[in-house]
PDB file of C-alpha atoms in Angstrom:
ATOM      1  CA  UNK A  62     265.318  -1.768  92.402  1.00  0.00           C
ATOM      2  CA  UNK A  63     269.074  -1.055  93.009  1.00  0.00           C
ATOM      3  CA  UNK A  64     271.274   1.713  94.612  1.00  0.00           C
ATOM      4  CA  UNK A  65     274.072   2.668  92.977  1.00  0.00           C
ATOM      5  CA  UNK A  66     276.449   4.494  94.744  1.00  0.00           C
ATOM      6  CA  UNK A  67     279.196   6.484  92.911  1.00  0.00           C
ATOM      7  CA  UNK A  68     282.063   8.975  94.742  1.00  0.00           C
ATOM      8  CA  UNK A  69     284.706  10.615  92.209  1.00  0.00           C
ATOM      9  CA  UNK A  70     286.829  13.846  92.349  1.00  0.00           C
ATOM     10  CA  UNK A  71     285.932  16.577  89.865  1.00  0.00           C
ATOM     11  CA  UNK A  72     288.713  19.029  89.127  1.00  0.00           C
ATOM     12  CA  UNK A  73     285.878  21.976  88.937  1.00  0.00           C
ATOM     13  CA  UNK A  74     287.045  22.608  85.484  1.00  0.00           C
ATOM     14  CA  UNK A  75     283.820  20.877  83.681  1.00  0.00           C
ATOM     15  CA  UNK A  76     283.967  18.276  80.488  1.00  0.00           C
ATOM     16  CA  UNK A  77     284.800  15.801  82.796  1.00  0.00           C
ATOM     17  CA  UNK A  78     283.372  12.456  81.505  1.00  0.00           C
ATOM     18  CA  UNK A  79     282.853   9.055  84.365  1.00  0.00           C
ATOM     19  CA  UNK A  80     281.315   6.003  83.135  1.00  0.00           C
ATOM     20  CA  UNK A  81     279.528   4.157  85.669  1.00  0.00           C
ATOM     21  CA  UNK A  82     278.632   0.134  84.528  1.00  0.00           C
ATOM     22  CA  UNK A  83     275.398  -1.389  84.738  1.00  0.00           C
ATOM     23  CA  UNK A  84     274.495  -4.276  86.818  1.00  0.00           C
ATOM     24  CA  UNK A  85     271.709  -5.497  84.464  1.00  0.00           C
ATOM     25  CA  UNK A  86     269.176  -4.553  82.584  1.00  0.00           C
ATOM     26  CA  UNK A  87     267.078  -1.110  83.411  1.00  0.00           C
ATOM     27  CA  UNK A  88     266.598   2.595  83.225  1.00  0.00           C
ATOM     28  CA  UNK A  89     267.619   5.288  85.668  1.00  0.00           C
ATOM     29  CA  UNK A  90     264.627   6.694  87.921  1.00  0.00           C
ATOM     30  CA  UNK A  91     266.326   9.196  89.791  1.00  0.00           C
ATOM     31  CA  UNK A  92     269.556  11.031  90.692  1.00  0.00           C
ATOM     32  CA  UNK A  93     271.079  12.670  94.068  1.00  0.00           C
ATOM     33  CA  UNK A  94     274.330  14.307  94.439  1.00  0.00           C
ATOM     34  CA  UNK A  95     276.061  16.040  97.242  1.00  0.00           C
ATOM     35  CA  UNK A  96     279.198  17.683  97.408  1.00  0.00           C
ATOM     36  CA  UNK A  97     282.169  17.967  99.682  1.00  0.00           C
ATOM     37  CA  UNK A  98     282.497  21.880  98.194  1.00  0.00           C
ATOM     38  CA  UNK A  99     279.610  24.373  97.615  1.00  0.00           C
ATOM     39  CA  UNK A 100     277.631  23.638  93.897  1.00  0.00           C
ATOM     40  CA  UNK A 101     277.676  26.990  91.994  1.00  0.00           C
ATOM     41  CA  UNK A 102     274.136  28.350  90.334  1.00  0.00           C
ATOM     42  CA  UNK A 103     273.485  26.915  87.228  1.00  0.00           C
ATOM     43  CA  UNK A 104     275.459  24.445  86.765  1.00  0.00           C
ATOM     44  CA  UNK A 105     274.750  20.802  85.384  1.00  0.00           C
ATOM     45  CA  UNK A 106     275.506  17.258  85.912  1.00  0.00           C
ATOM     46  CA  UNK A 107     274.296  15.224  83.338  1.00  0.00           C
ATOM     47  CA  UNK A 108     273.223  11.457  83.174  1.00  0.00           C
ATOM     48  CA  UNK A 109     272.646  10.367  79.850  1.00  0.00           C
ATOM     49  CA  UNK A 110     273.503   6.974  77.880  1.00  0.00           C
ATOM     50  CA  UNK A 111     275.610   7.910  75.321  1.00  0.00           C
ATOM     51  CA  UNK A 112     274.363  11.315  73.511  1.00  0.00           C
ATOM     52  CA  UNK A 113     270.796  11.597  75.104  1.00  0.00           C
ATOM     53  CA  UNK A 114     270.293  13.035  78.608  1.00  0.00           C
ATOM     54  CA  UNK A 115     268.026  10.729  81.112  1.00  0.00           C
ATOM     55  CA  UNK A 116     268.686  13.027  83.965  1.00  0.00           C
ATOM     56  CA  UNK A 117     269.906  16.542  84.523  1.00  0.00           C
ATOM     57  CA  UNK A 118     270.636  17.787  88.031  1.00  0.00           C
ATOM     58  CA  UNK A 119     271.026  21.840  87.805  1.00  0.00           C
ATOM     59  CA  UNK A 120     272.261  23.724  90.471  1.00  0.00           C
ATOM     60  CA  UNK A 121     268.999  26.682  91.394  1.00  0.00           C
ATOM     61  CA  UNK A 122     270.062  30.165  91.939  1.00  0.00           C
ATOM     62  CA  UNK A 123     271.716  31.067  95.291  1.00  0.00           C
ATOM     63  CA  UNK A 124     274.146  28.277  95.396  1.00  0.00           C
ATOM     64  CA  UNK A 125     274.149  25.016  97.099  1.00  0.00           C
ATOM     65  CA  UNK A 126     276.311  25.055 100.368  1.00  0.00           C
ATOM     66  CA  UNK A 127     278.663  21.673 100.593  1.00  0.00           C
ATOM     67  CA  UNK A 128     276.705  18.623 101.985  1.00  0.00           C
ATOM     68  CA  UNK A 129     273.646  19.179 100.888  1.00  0.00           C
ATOM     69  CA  UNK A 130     271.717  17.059  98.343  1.00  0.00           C
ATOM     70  CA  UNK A 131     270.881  17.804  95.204  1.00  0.00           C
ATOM     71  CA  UNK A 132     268.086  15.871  93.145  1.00  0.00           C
ATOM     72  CA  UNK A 133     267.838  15.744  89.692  1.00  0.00           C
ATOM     73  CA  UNK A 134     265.083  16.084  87.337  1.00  0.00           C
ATOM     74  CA  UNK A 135     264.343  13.224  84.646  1.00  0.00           C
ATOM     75  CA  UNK A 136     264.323  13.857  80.841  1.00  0.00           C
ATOM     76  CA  UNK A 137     260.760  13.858  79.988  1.00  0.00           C
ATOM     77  CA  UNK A 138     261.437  12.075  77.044  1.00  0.00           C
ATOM     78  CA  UNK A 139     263.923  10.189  77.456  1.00  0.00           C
ATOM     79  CA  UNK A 140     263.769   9.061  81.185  1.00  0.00           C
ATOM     80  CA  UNK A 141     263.161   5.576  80.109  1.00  0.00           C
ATOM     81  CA  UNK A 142     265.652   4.587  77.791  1.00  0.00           C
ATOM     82  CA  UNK A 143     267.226   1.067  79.013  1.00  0.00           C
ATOM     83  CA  UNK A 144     270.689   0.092  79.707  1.00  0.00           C
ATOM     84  CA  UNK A 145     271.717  -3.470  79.462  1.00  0.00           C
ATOM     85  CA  UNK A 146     275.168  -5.199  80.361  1.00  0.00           C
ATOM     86  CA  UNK A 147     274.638  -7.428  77.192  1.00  0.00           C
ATOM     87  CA  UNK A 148     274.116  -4.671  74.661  1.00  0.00           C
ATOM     88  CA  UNK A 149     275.938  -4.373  71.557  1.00  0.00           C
ATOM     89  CA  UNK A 150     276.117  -0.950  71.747  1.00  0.00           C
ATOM     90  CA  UNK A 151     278.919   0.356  74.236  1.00  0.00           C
ATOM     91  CA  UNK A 152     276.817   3.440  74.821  1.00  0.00           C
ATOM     92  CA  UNK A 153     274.031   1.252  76.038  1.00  0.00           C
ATOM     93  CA  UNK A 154     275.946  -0.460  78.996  1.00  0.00           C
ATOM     94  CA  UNK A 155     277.026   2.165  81.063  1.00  0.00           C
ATOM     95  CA  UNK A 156     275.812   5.436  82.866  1.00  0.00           C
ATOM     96  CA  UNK A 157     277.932   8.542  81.355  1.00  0.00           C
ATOM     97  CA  UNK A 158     278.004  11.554  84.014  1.00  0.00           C
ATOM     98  CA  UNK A 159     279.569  14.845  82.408  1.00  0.00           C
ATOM     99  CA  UNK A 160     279.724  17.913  84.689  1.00  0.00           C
ATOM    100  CA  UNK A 161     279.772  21.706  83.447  1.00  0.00           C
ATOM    101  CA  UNK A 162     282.487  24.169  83.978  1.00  0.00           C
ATOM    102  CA  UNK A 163     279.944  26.239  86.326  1.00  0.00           C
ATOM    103  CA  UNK A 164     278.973  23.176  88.571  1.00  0.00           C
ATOM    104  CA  UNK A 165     281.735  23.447  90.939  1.00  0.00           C
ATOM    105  CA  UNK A 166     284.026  26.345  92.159  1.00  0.00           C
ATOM    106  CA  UNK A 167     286.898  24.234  92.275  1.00  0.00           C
ATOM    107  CA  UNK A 168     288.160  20.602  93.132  1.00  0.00           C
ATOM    108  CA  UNK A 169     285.506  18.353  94.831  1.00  0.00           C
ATOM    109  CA  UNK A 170     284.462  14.950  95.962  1.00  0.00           C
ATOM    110  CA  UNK A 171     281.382  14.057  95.101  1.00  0.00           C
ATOM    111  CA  UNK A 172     278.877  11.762  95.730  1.00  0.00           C
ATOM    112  CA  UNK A 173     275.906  10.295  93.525  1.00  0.00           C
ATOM    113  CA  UNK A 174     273.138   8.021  93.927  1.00  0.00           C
ATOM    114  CA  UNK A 175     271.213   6.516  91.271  1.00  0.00           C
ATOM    115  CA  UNK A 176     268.223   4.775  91.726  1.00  0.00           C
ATOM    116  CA  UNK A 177     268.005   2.191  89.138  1.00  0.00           C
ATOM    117  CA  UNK A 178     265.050   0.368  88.218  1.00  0.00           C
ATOM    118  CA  UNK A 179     266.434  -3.706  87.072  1.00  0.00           C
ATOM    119  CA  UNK A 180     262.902  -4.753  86.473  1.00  0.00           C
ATOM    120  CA  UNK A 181     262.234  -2.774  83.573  1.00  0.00           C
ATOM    121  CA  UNK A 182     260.869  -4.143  80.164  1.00  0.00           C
ATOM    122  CA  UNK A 183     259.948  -3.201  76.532  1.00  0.00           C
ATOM    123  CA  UNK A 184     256.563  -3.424  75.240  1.00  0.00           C
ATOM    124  CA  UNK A 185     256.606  -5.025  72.279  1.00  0.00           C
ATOM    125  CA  UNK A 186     253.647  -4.521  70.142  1.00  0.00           C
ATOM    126  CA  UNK A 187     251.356  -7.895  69.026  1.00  0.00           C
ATOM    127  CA  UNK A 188     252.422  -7.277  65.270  1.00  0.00           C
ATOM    128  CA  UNK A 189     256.177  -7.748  66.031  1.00  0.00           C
ATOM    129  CA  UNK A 190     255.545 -10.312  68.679  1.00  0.00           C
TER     130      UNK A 190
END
């Protein structure tokens, strides 16, 4: 198990794209975020690798005030989907985060955690073994 720690500045305008590498082989298990700025009802920070989500964290009604941590919820189908360093698919070596336009009021720091599981594996079926 690792901790990955990740702090960026979000302009508050949404679309904004970070890529954040992998340190081996594994799959995301869970997300926190907080915020140096209040997070704004509804609003999303996705986790994904490349097009599919593995993790949303969404913003519940009422606001969250600045410094307070936010978890995020894993795809149900696609929680486990494996990264790996070695992969010969870009997509498939890094973390993307994308925020919306609604996640923030305005400019932020932010800060993310992502637990990330190294000791994950495929099961691969006795017919292709």
């Amino acid at each position: 198990m690792k901790d990955i720690y990740f702090v960026t500045e979000l302009t508050g305008a949404g679309g904004e794209i970070r890529y954040i590498p992998v340190p081996s082989r594994g799959n995301v298990l869970s997300v926190r975020v907080a915020s140096d700025l209040q997070m704004d009802a509804a609003g999303t920070l996705t986790f994904s690798r490349g097009a599919t989500t593995v993790n949303l964290v969404t913003v519940p009604a009422g606001n969250i005030a600045a410094g307070t941590i936010l978890d995020g919820v894993p795809d149900t189908t696609s929680k486990g989907l494996i990264f790996d360093p070695s992969d010969t698919t870009a997509a498939n070596k890094v973390i993307k985060m994308t925020d919306d336009a609604t996640f923030l009021g305005g400019a932020a720091t932010i800060t993310v955690l992502i637990k990330y599981d190294d000791s994950a594996y495929v099961v691969q079926p006795a017919s292709e073994a």
